Coordinates of C-alpha atoms in Angstrom, one line a residue:
X47 CA 64.2 159.2 -81.6
X48 CA 63.1 162.8 -81.3
X49 CA 65.6 165.2 -79.6
X50 CA 64.5 168.8 -79.6
X51 CA 66.9 171.7 -79.0
X52 CA 64.4 174.5 -79.4
X53 CA 64.2 175.4 -75.7
X54 CA 66.2 178.4 -74.7
X55 CA 66.6 177.1 -71.1
X56 CA 69.7 174.8 -71.0
X57 CA 68.5 172.7 -68.1
X58 CA 65.1 172.2 -69.5
X59 CA 66.7 171.4 -72.9
X60 CA 68.9 168.7 -71.3
X61 CA 66.0 167.3 -69.4
X62 CA 64.0 166.9 -72.6
X63 CA 67.0 165.2 -74.2
X64 CA 67.3 162.8 -71.3
X65 CA 63.6 162.1 -71.5
X66 CA 63.5 161.4 -75.2
X67 CA 66.7 159.3 -75.1
X68 CA 65.1 157.2 -72.3
X69 CA 61.7 157.0 -74.0
X70 CA 63.2 155.9 -77.4
X71 CA 65.3 153.2 -75.7
X72 CA 62.5 152.0 -73.4
X73 CA 60.0 151.7 -76.3
X74 CA 62.4 149.6 -78.2
X75 CA 62.8 147.3 -75.3
X76 CA 59.1 146.8 -74.5
X77 CA 58.5 145.9 -78.2
X78 CA 60.8 142.9 -77.8
X79 CA 59.2 139.5 -77.4
X80 CA 62.1 138.6 -75.1
X81 CA 60.6 140.9 -72.5
X82 CA 57.3 138.9 -72.4
X83 CA 59.2 135.8 -71.6
X84 CA 61.0 137.6 -68.8
X85 CA 57.8 139.0 -67.3
X86 CA 56.2 135.5 -67.5
X87 CA 59.1 134.1 -65.4
X88 CA 58.9 137.0 -63.0
X89 CA 55.1 136.5 -62.6
X90 CA 55.8 132.8 -61.9
X91 CA 58.2 133.9 -59.1
X92 CA 55.3 135.9 -57.6
X93 CA 53.3 132.7 -57.5
X94 CA 56.2 130.7 -55.9
X95 CA 56.5 133.4 -53.2
X96 CA 52.9 132.9 -52.1
X97 CA 52.8 129.1 -52.2
X98 CA 55.9 128.8 -50.1
X99 CA 58.3 127.4 -52.8
X100 CA 60.5 130.4 -52.3
X101 CA 61.2 130.7 -48.6
X102 CA 62.3 133.6 -46.4
X103 CA 63.3 132.0 -43.1
X104 CA 65.7 132.0 -40.2
X105 CA 67.7 128.8 -40.1
X106 CA 68.1 127.8 -36.4
X107 CA 70.5 125.0 -35.7
X108 CA 70.2 123.2 -32.4
X109 CA 72.4 120.1 -32.1
X110 CA 71.9 118.0 -35.3
X111 CA 68.6 119.6 -36.1
X112 CA 68.2 122.4 -38.5
X113 CA 64.9 124.3 -38.3
X114 CA 63.6 126.9 -40.8
X115 CA 61.5 129.5 -38.9
X116 CA 59.4 131.3 -41.4
X117 CA 56.7 133.8 -41.2
X118 CA 53.1 133.0 -42.0
X119 CA 52.0 134.2 -45.4
X120 CA 50.4 137.4 -44.1
X121 CA 50.4 140.4 -46.5
X122 CA 53.2 142.1 -44.6
X123 CA 55.5 139.0 -44.7
X124 CA 54.7 138.1 -48.3
X125 CA 55.5 141.7 -49.2
X126 CA 59.0 141.3 -47.7
X127 CA 59.4 138.0 -49.5
X128 CA 58.4 139.5 -52.8
X129 CA 60.9 142.4 -52.2
X130 CA 63.7 139.9 -51.7
X131 CA 62.6 138.0 -54.8
X132 CA 62.7 141.2 -56.8
X133 CA 66.1 142.1 -55.4
X134 CA 67.5 138.6 -56.3
X135 CA 66.1 138.8 -59.8
X136 CA 67.5 142.3 -60.5
X137 CA 70.9 141.6 -58.8
X138 CA 71.6 138.4 -60.8
X139 CA 69.4 138.8 -63.9
X140 CA 68.9 142.5 -64.2
X141 CA 72.4 143.2 -65.3
X142 CA 72.1 140.8 -68.3
X143 CA 68.7 142.2 -69.2
X144 CA 69.8 145.8 -69.0
X145 CA 73.2 145.5 -70.6
X146 CA 73.2 146.0 -74.4
X147 CA 71.6 149.4 -74.7
X148 CA 74.7 151.0 -76.1
X149 CA 75.5 148.0 -78.3
X150 CA 72.0 148.1 -79.8
X151 CA 72.5 151.7 -80.9
X152 CA 75.9 150.8 -82.5
X153 CA 74.4 147.8 -84.3
X154 CA 71.6 149.8 -85.8
X155 CA 73.8 152.9 -86.4
X156 CA 71.7 155.0 -84.1
X157 CA 74.9 156.2 -82.4
X158 CA 75.8 158.0 -85.7
X159 CA 72.5 159.8 -85.6
X160 CA 73.1 160.8 -81.9
X161 CA 76.6 161.8 -82.7
X162 CA 75.3 164.4 -85.2
X163 CA 73.2 166.0 -82.5
X164 CA 74.4 168.4 -79.8
X165 CA 73.4 166.0 -77.0
X166 CA 76.2 165.6 -74.4
X167 CA 77.7 162.2 -73.3
X168 CA 76.2 162.8 -69.8
X169 CA 72.8 163.5 -71.1
X170 CA 72.9 160.5 -73.5
X171 CA 74.1 158.1 -70.7
X172 CA 71.6 159.4 -68.2
X173 CA 68.8 158.8 -70.7
X174 CA 70.0 155.2 -71.2
X175 CA 70.2 154.8 -67.4
X176 CA 66.6 156.0 -67.0
X177 CA 65.6 153.4 -69.6
X178 CA 67.3 150.7 -67.5
X179 CA 65.4 151.9 -64.5
X180 CA 62.2 151.8 -66.6
X181 CA 62.8 148.2 -67.3
X182 CA 63.3 147.5 -63.6
X183 CA 60.0 149.2 -62.9
X184 CA 58.2 147.0 -65.4
X185 CA 59.7 143.9 -63.8
X186 CA 58.9 145.0 -60.3
X187 CA 55.3 146.0 -61.3
X188 CA 54.8 142.6 -62.8
X189 CA 56.1 140.9 -59.6
X190 CA 53.9 143.2 -57.4
X191 CA 50.8 142.4 -59.4
X192 CA 51.5 138.7 -59.4
X193 CA 52.1 138.9 -55.6
X194 CA 48.8 140.6 -55.0
X195 CA 46.7 138.3 -57.1
X196 CA 48.3 135.2 -55.7
X197 CA 48.0 136.4 -52.1
X198 CA 44.3 136.9 -52.6
X199 CA 44.1 133.2 -53.5
X200 CA 46.8 131.5 -51.4
X201 CA 47.6 134.1 -48.7
X202 CA 46.8 134.3 -45.0
X203 CA 44.7 137.2 -43.7
X204 CA 43.5 140.2 -45.6
X205 CA 45.2 141.2 -48.9
X206 CA 46.7 144.7 -48.2
X207 CA 48.0 146.4 -51.4
X208 CA 50.5 148.7 -49.7
X209 CA 51.9 146.0 -47.5
X210 CA 52.4 143.7 -50.5
X211 CA 53.7 146.1 -53.1
X212 CA 55.4 148.8 -51.0
X213 CA 58.4 146.7 -49.9
X214 CA 59.0 145.6 -53.5
X215 CA 59.6 149.2 -54.6
X216 CA 61.3 150.5 -51.5
X217 CA 63.8 147.7 -51.3
X218 CA 64.3 146.5 -54.9
X219 CA 63.9 149.7 -57.0
X220 CA 67.1 151.4 -55.7
X221 CA 69.0 148.2 -56.4
X222 CA 67.5 148.3 -59.9
X223 CA 69.0 151.8 -60.4
X224 CA 72.4 150.6 -59.2
X225 CA 72.4 147.5 -61.4
X226 CA 71.3 149.6 -64.4
X227 CA 74.2 152.0 -63.7
X228 CA 76.8 149.2 -63.4
X229 CA 75.5 147.6 -66.6
X230 CA 76.0 150.9 -68.3
X231 CA 79.5 151.3 -66.9
X232 CA 80.5 147.9 -68.1
X233 CA 79.3 148.7 -71.6
X234 CA 81.4 151.8 -71.8
X235 CA 84.6 149.8 -70.9
X236 CA 85.8 147.9 -74.0
X237 CA 87.3 145.0 -72.0
X238 CA 84.2 144.6 -69.9
X239 CA 81.6 144.8 -72.6
X240 CA 81.7 141.1 -73.5
X241 CA 81.8 137.7 -71.8
X242 CA 84.6 138.8 -69.5
X243 CA 82.4 141.6 -68.1
X244 CA 79.4 139.2 -67.7
X245 CA 81.5 136.7 -65.7
X246 CA 83.1 139.5 -63.7
X247 CA 79.8 141.0 -62.8
X248 CA 78.5 137.6 -61.6
X249 CA 81.3 137.3 -59.1
X250 CA 81.1 140.9 -58.2
X251 CA 77.4 140.5 -57.2
X252 CA 78.3 137.3 -55.3
X253 CA 81.1 138.9 -53.4
X254 CA 78.8 141.9 -52.6
X255 CA 76.6 139.6 -50.5
X256 CA 79.6 138.3 -48.6
X257 CA 79.7 141.5 -46.5
X258 CA 76.5 140.4 -44.7
X259 CA 78.4 137.7 -42.8
X260 CA 79.8 140.5 -40.5
X261 CA 76.3 141.3 -39.3
X262 CA 75.8 137.9 -37.7
X263 CA 75.5 138.1 -33.9
X264 CA 74.3 141.7 -33.7
X265 CA 70.9 142.7 -32.5
X266 CA 69.0 144.8 -35.0
X267 CA 69.5 148.1 -33.0
X268 CA 73.3 147.3 -32.7
X269 CA 74.1 146.8 -36.4
X270 CA 77.1 149.0 -37.4
X271 CA 76.4 151.7 -40.0
X272 CA 79.0 150.3 -42.4
X273 CA 77.3 146.9 -42.3
X274 CA 73.9 148.4 -43.0
X275 CA 75.4 150.3 -45.9
X276 CA 76.5 147.2 -47.8
X277 CA 73.1 145.5 -47.5
X278 CA 72.2 145.7 -51.2
X279 CA 69.4 143.0 -51.2
X280 CA 67.6 144.0 -48.0
X281 CA 68.5 141.1 -45.7
X282 CA 69.1 143.5 -42.8
X283 CA 65.8 145.3 -43.5
X284 CA 63.9 142.1 -43.2
X285 CA 65.9 141.2 -40.0
X286 CA 65.2 144.5 -38.4
X287 CA 61.4 144.3 -39.1
X288 CA 60.8 140.7 -38.2
X289 CA 63.3 140.1 -35.3
X290 CA 60.7 140.8 -32.6
X291 CA 58.2 138.4 -34.1
X292 CA 60.9 135.8 -34.4
X293 CA 61.9 136.2 -30.8
X294 CA 58.3 135.6 -29.7
X295 CA 58.3 132.2 -31.4
X296 CA 62.0 131.2 -30.8
X297 CA 63.5 133.1 -27.8
X298 CA 67.3 133.5 -27.8
X299 CA 67.6 133.4 -31.6
X300 CA 68.9 137.0 -31.9
X301 CA 71.8 137.5 -34.3
X302 CA 70.7 135.0 -36.9
X303 CA 70.2 136.6 -40.4
X304 CA 67.3 135.5 -42.6
X305 CA 68.0 133.1 -45.4
X306 CA 66.3 133.2 -48.8
X307 CA 65.6 130.6 -51.4
X308 CA 64.5 127.0 -51.4
X309 CA 65.4 125.7 -47.9
X310 CA 65.3 122.2 -46.5
X311 CA 64.8 121.2 -42.9
X312 CA 62.1 121.2 -40.2
X313 CA 59.8 124.2 -40.3
X314 CA 58.2 126.4 -37.7
X315 CA 56.0 129.4 -38.2
X316 CA 55.9 132.9 -36.6
X317 CA 53.5 135.6 -37.4
X318 CA 54.6 139.0 -38.6
X319 CA 51.8 141.5 -39.2
X320 CA 53.9 144.6 -40.0
X321 CA 55.4 147.4 -38.0
X322 CA 56.6 151.0 -38.8
X323 CA 59.8 151.0 -40.8
X324 CA 62.9 152.7 -39.2
X325 CA 64.2 155.8 -40.9
X326 CA 67.6 154.3 -41.6
X327 CA 66.1 151.9 -44.1
X328 CA 64.9 154.7 -46.4
X329 CA 68.3 156.5 -46.0
X330 CA 70.2 153.3 -46.8
X331 CA 68.2 152.7 -50.0
X332 CA 68.6 156.3 -51.0
X333 CA 72.4 155.8 -50.7
X334 CA 72.1 153.1 -53.3
X335 CA 70.4 155.6 -55.6
X336 CA 73.2 158.1 -55.0
X337 CA 75.8 155.5 -55.7
X338 CA 74.0 154.7 -59.0
X339 CA 74.1 158.3 -60.1
X340 CA 77.8 158.5 -59.2
X341 CA 78.4 155.3 -61.3
X342 CA 76.7 156.9 -64.3
X343 CA 79.0 159.9 -64.0
X344 CA 82.0 157.6 -63.9
X345 CA 80.7 155.8 -67.0
X346 CA 81.1 159.1 -69.0
X347 CA 84.9 158.9 -68.5
X348 CA 85.6 155.8 -70.6
X349 CA 82.5 156.3 -72.9
X350 CA 83.1 157.0 -76.6
X351 CA 80.2 157.2 -79.0
X352 CA 82.1 155.1 -81.5
X353 CA 84.2 152.1 -80.5
X354 CA 87.9 152.8 -80.8
X355 CA 89.5 149.4 -80.7
X356 CA 92.9 150.8 -81.7
X357 CA 92.9 153.0 -78.6
X358 CA 91.7 150.2 -76.3
X359 CA 94.5 147.8 -77.2
X360 CA 96.9 149.6 -75.0
X361 CA 100.6 150.1 -75.3
X362 CA 103.6 148.2 -74.2
X363 CA 104.8 144.7 -74.9
X364 CA 101.4 143.1 -75.1
X365 CA 100.3 145.5 -77.8
X366 CA 103.6 144.9 -79.6
X367 CA 103.1 141.1 -79.4
X368 CA 99.5 141.4 -80.5
X369 CA 100.5 143.2 -83.7
X370 CA 102.9 140.4 -84.6
X371 CA 100.7 137.5 -83.6
X372 CA 97.2 138.6 -84.7
X373 CA 95.4 135.5 -83.3
X374 CA 96.4 136.3 -79.8
X375 CA 94.2 139.3 -79.8
X376 CA 90.4 139.1 -80.3
X377 CA 89.3 139.6 -83.8
X378 CA 88.0 143.1 -84.3
X379 CA 84.3 143.6 -84.9
X380 CA 83.7 143.1 -88.6
X381 CA 81.0 145.7 -88.6
X382 CA 83.0 148.4 -87.0
X383 CA 85.9 147.8 -89.4
X384 CA 83.9 147.4 -92.5
X385 CA 85.2 150.7 -93.8
X386 CA 88.8 149.4 -93.7
X387 CA 88.0 146.1 -95.4
X388 CA 89.6 145.4 -98.7
X389 CA 87.5 145.7 -101.8
X390 CA 86.3 142.5 -103.5
X391 CA 88.4 143.2 -106.6
X392 CA 91.6 143.2 -104.6
X393 CA 90.9 139.9 -103.0
X394 CA 91.7 136.5 -104.4
X395 CA 88.9 134.0 -103.7
X396 CA 89.0 130.2 -104.2
X397 CA 86.4 129.3 -106.7
X398 CA 83.7 126.7 -105.8
X399 CA 83.9 124.0 -108.4
X400 CA 82.0 121.2 -106.8
X401 CA 79.3 121.9 -104.1
X402 CA 78.9 118.2 -103.3
X403 CA 82.5 117.5 -102.3
X404 CA 82.0 118.4 -98.6
X405 CA 82.7 116.5 -95.5
X406 CA 81.0 116.9 -92.1
X407 CA 84.3 116.5 -90.3
X408 CA 85.9 119.2 -92.5
X409 CA 83.0 121.4 -91.3
X410 CA 83.7 120.4 -87.7
X411 CA 87.4 121.3 -88.2
X412 CA 86.5 124.7 -89.6
X413 CA 84.1 125.4 -86.7
X414 CA 86.8 124.3 -84.2
X415 CA 89.3 126.7 -85.7
X416 CA 86.7 129.5 -85.5
X417 CA 86.1 128.6 -81.9
X418 CA 89.8 128.5 -80.9
X419 CA 91.1 131.5 -82.6
X420 CA 90.7 135.1 -81.5
X421 CA 91.0 134.6 -77.7
X422 CA 93.2 136.7 -75.5
X423 CA 96.7 135.5 -74.7
X424 CA 95.8 134.8 -71.1
X425 CA 93.0 132.5 -72.1
X426 CA 95.5 130.2 -73.9
X427 CA 97.8 130.3 -70.9
X428 CA 95.0 129.3 -68.5
X429 CA 93.9 126.5 -70.8
X430 CA 97.4 125.1 -71.0
X431 CA 97.7 125.3 -67.1
X432 CA 94.4 123.4 -66.7
X433 CA 95.7 120.7 -69.0
X434 CA 99.2 120.4 -67.6
X435 CA 98.4 120.6 -63.8
X436 CA 96.6 117.2 -63.5
X437 CA 99.4 115.6 -65.6
X438 CA 102.0 117.3 -63.3
X439 CA 100.1 115.9 -60.2
X440 CA 100.1 112.5 -61.8
X441 CA 103.8 112.6 -62.7
X442 CA 104.9 114.1 -59.3
X443 CA 102.9 111.9 -56.9
X444 CA 102.2 108.8 -58.9
X445 CA 99.0 106.9 -59.4
X446 CA 98.4 105.9 -55.8
X447 CA 99.5 109.1 -54.0
X448 CA 97.6 111.8 -56.0
X449 CA 94.4 113.0 -54.4
X450 CA 91.4 112.6 -56.8
X451 CA 89.2 114.7 -54.5
X452 CA 91.4 117.7 -55.0
X453 CA 91.1 117.3 -58.7
X454 CA 87.4 116.9 -58.6
X455 CA 86.6 119.7 -56.2
X456 CA 89.1 122.3 -57.4
X457 CA 90.4 121.6 -61.0
X458 CA 87.2 120.1 -62.4
X459 CA 85.0 123.2 -61.8
X460 CA 87.8 125.4 -63.2
X461 CA 88.0 123.3 -66.3
X462 CA 84.3 123.8 -66.9
X463 CA 84.2 127.5 -66.5
X464 CA 87.3 128.4 -68.5
X465 CA 85.9 127.5 -72.0
X466 CA 82.8 129.7 -71.4
X467 CA 84.5 132.3 -73.6
X468 CA 84.4 129.9 -76.4
X469 CA 80.9 128.4 -75.7
X470 CA 79.4 131.9 -75.5
X471 CA 79.8 132.2 -79.3
X472 CA 78.0 129.0 -80.1
X473 CA 74.6 129.5 -81.8
X474 CA 75.1 133.3 -82.1
X475 CA 78.2 133.6 -84.3
X476 CA 76.3 133.6 -87.6
X477 CA 73.9 136.3 -86.3
X478 CA 76.7 138.4 -84.7
X479 CA 78.7 138.4 -87.9
X480 CA 75.7 138.8 -90.1
X481 CA 76.2 135.6 -92.2
X482 CA 72.9 134.0 -91.2
X483 CA 71.5 134.3 -94.7
X484 CA 74.6 132.8 -96.2
X485 CA 74.5 129.8 -93.8
X486 CA 70.8 129.2 -94.3
X487 CA 71.2 129.2 -98.1
X488 CA 74.0 126.7 -97.9
X489 CA 73.6 123.0 -98.7
X490 CA 73.9 121.8 -95.0
X491 CA 72.6 124.5 -92.6
X492 CA 71.4 122.0 -90.0
X493 CA 74.6 120.0 -90.1
X494 CA 76.5 123.3 -89.7
X495 CA 74.8 123.8 -86.4
X496 CA 75.6 120.2 -85.3
X497 CA 79.2 120.9 -86.3
X498 CA 79.2 124.0 -84.2
X499 CA 78.1 122.0 -81.2
X500 CA 80.7 119.3 -81.8
X501 CA 83.4 122.0 -81.9
X502 CA 82.2 123.1 -78.5
X503 CA 82.4 119.5 -77.3
X504 CA 86.0 119.2 -78.7
X505 CA 87.0 122.3 -76.8
X506 CA 85.6 121.0 -73.6
X507 CA 87.4 117.7 -74.1
X508 CA 90.6 119.5 -74.9
X509 CA 90.6 121.7 -71.8
X510 CA 89.7 118.8 -69.5
X511 CA 92.0 116.3 -71.2
X512 CA 94.5 116.5 -68.4
X513 CA 91.8 115.6 -65.9
X514 CA 90.5 112.8 -68.1
X515 CA 94.0 111.3 -68.1
X516 CA 94.2 111.6 -64.4
X517 CA 90.8 110.0 -63.7
X518 CA 91.5 107.1 -66.1
X519 CA 94.9 106.5 -64.5
X520 CA 93.4 106.5 -61.0
X521 CA 90.3 104.6 -61.9
X522 CA 87.8 107.3 -61.1
X523 CA 85.0 106.1 -63.3
X524 CA 82.4 108.3 -61.5
X525 CA 84.4 111.4 -62.2
X526 CA 84.7 110.4 -65.9
X527 CA 80.9 110.2 -66.0
X528 CA 80.8 113.8 -64.7
X529 CA 83.3 114.9 -67.3
X530 CA 81.2 113.3 -70.0
X531 CA 78.1 115.1 -68.7
X532 CA 80.0 118.5 -68.7
X533 CA 81.4 118.2 -72.2
X534 CA 78.0 117.5 -73.6
X535 CA 75.8 119.7 -71.5
X536 CA 77.7 123.0 -71.6
X537 CA 78.0 123.3 -75.4
X538 CA 74.4 122.0 -75.8
X539 CA 73.1 124.7 -73.4
X540 CA 75.1 127.4 -75.2
X541 CA 73.9 126.5 -78.7
X542 CA 70.3 126.2 -77.6
X543 CA 70.2 129.5 -75.7
X544 CA 72.3 131.2 -78.3
X545 CA 70.1 130.3 -81.3
X546 CA 66.8 131.0 -79.6
X547 CA 67.9 134.3 -77.9
X548 CA 70.3 135.4 -80.7
X549 CA 72.7 136.6 -78.0
X550 CA 75.1 135.0 -75.5
X551 CA 73.7 136.7 -72.3
X552 CA 71.1 134.1 -71.6
X553 CA 73.5 131.2 -71.7
X554 CA 76.1 133.0 -69.7
X555 CA 73.6 133.9 -66.9
X556 CA 72.1 130.4 -66.7
X557 CA 75.4 128.5 -67.0
X558 CA 77.1 130.7 -64.4
X559 CA 74.2 130.2 -61.9
X560 CA 74.2 126.4 -62.4
X561 CA 78.0 126.2 -62.2
X562 CA 78.0 128.4 -59.0
X563 CA 75.2 126.6 -57.2
X564 CA 76.2 123.1 -58.2
X565 CA 79.9 122.3 -58.8
X566 CA 81.2 125.3 -56.8
X567 CA 78.8 125.2 -53.8
X568 CA 78.0 121.6 -53.6
X569 CA 74.3 121.5 -54.4
X570 CA 74.0 117.9 -55.6
X571 CA 70.8 118.5 -57.6
X572 CA 72.7 120.6 -60.2
X573 CA 76.2 119.2 -59.8
X574 CA 76.3 118.3 -63.5
X575 CA 80.1 117.5 -63.6
X576 CA 80.0 115.2 -60.6
X577 CA 82.4 117.0 -58.3
X578 CA 80.9 115.0 -55.4
X579 CA 80.4 111.3 -55.2
X580 CA 76.9 111.8 -53.9
X581 CA 75.7 113.5 -57.1
X582 CA 77.2 110.7 -59.2
X583 CA 75.5 108.1 -57.0
X584 CA 72.2 109.9 -57.5
X585 CA 72.7 109.9 -61.3
X586 CA 72.8 113.7 -61.7
X587 CA 75.3 113.5 -64.6
X588 CA 73.1 111.1 -66.4
X589 CA 70.2 113.5 -66.1
X590 CA 72.3 116.3 -67.6
X591 CA 73.4 114.0 -70.4
X592 CA 69.8 113.4 -71.3
X593 CA 69.1 117.1 -70.9
X594 CA 72.0 117.8 -73.4
X595 CA 70.2 115.7 -76.0
X596 CA 67.0 117.7 -75.5
X597 CA 68.8 121.0 -75.7
X598 CA 70.5 120.1 -79.0
X599 CA 67.1 119.0 -80.3
X600 CA 65.7 122.4 -79.4
X601 CA 68.5 124.1 -81.2
X602 CA 68.0 122.0 -84.3
X603 CA 64.2 122.7 -84.2
X604 CA 65.0 126.4 -84.2
X605 CA 67.3 126.1 -87.2
X606 CA 64.6 124.1 -89.0
X607 CA 62.1 126.9 -88.3
X608 CA 64.5 129.4 -89.7
X609 CA 64.7 127.4 -92.9
X610 CA 61.0 127.4 -93.4
X611 CA 60.6 131.2 -93.2

């Protein structure tokens, strides 16, 4: 990183510092092979937009018939679909891709180098934010190019470059700036920089879309300003631009907002060939940009160039309890506290006398202890509640009176989201704590990975043990099959994603999406824990059990590749 301070103009000097901070961070990102995989997935989305697998349609319900009224794949309509696709990717995936820019500097001790320079916190964070935007530009450019190429092959009418690419940047780029700022803010807050922040952001993004419900029933020119302001993905932009074309095909359908994704039902087509964009759309997207700048300024308040865990533990009775029961608090980062570690001479280590006297189940026990320890106090309290609540229902209402559906639709999804704090460590713990070489040089590195997965399974069984007892007592064999699928699939996904990506963000993002779409919102195709009888009847849990075996195999293949290096 080159940060020059030779300029005598303070503003110009700061701009140069922002530029070089952003440039250094951006170059480090584009050198990562992970980015190539992300861009390949984004390009595939560009293909799906043009072939109709990703739909942007108005869902009109007349009696028992649900009809998806979508636009023909003209350049103007495909451009809007691509913009919505870019917004969706950046809203739900951009956060996880952009987060980690500060942690990366800490891991490689770049923060110490920066701390020795006169660069201010604001300048440093704005440089990082620009790097996040740069990543968003790369993603949107890839999506735009894929959209243009695929429209030339599969589209309707002439391929217009501005109509295809313009909406992608007008609608999705300001959202990219906002997501990049939020990712930066979460990194500067100690409690939000890990798994808790990743989960919190997912629900924050989901709730941000809920504000669109208040726009239903309004004509485009009657939309309240406040409702327009909360349209982060661009639904109301699409509604405003295509409402007239929709009314031509389906009169009386005003007030229905467009839906986006893979939609089922009958299909009708309307033709949208473009129209001038109202001024409020540009103003509304500019507001997102201003909100992003304000968020970066807010991030400078909790930001510290070096992690100060002792300061972030807080005061009061929780801090007092944490000092007396160390396992209640999360273990401190071993890298950050290396300077405080005792010397080797002062430690008493048990000598290894026989390297063959090992047991796989002793290894499983050790991995289970590692998985359980170090969580926050509230996590243990929540786990106990999830175990005891089904038992309380069983004891209070009896075998015949308790409602199995309540347990399956409410408690079961909770039981399979709570252990995500434990599963997030699977497959990445040895990398995170820099003991990968030690594990790989041991006698049983492959079995260590299997033991790690078994520990994740044990945790899942432990948290859902109350539900297992309830389902056995009430004879809910279908629900038991769903539990079996969940306890195998979640740790398998965690360990496979963890060891291949060397971080927990990929597992957290994929698992949260699957959990939210399937068990929580009732999409039977991904209801891997069988919260609905329909998903069990279709054999969905069995599919995920097979998928679990595949994922564990992928993880073992990766460990074998590491051993051959």
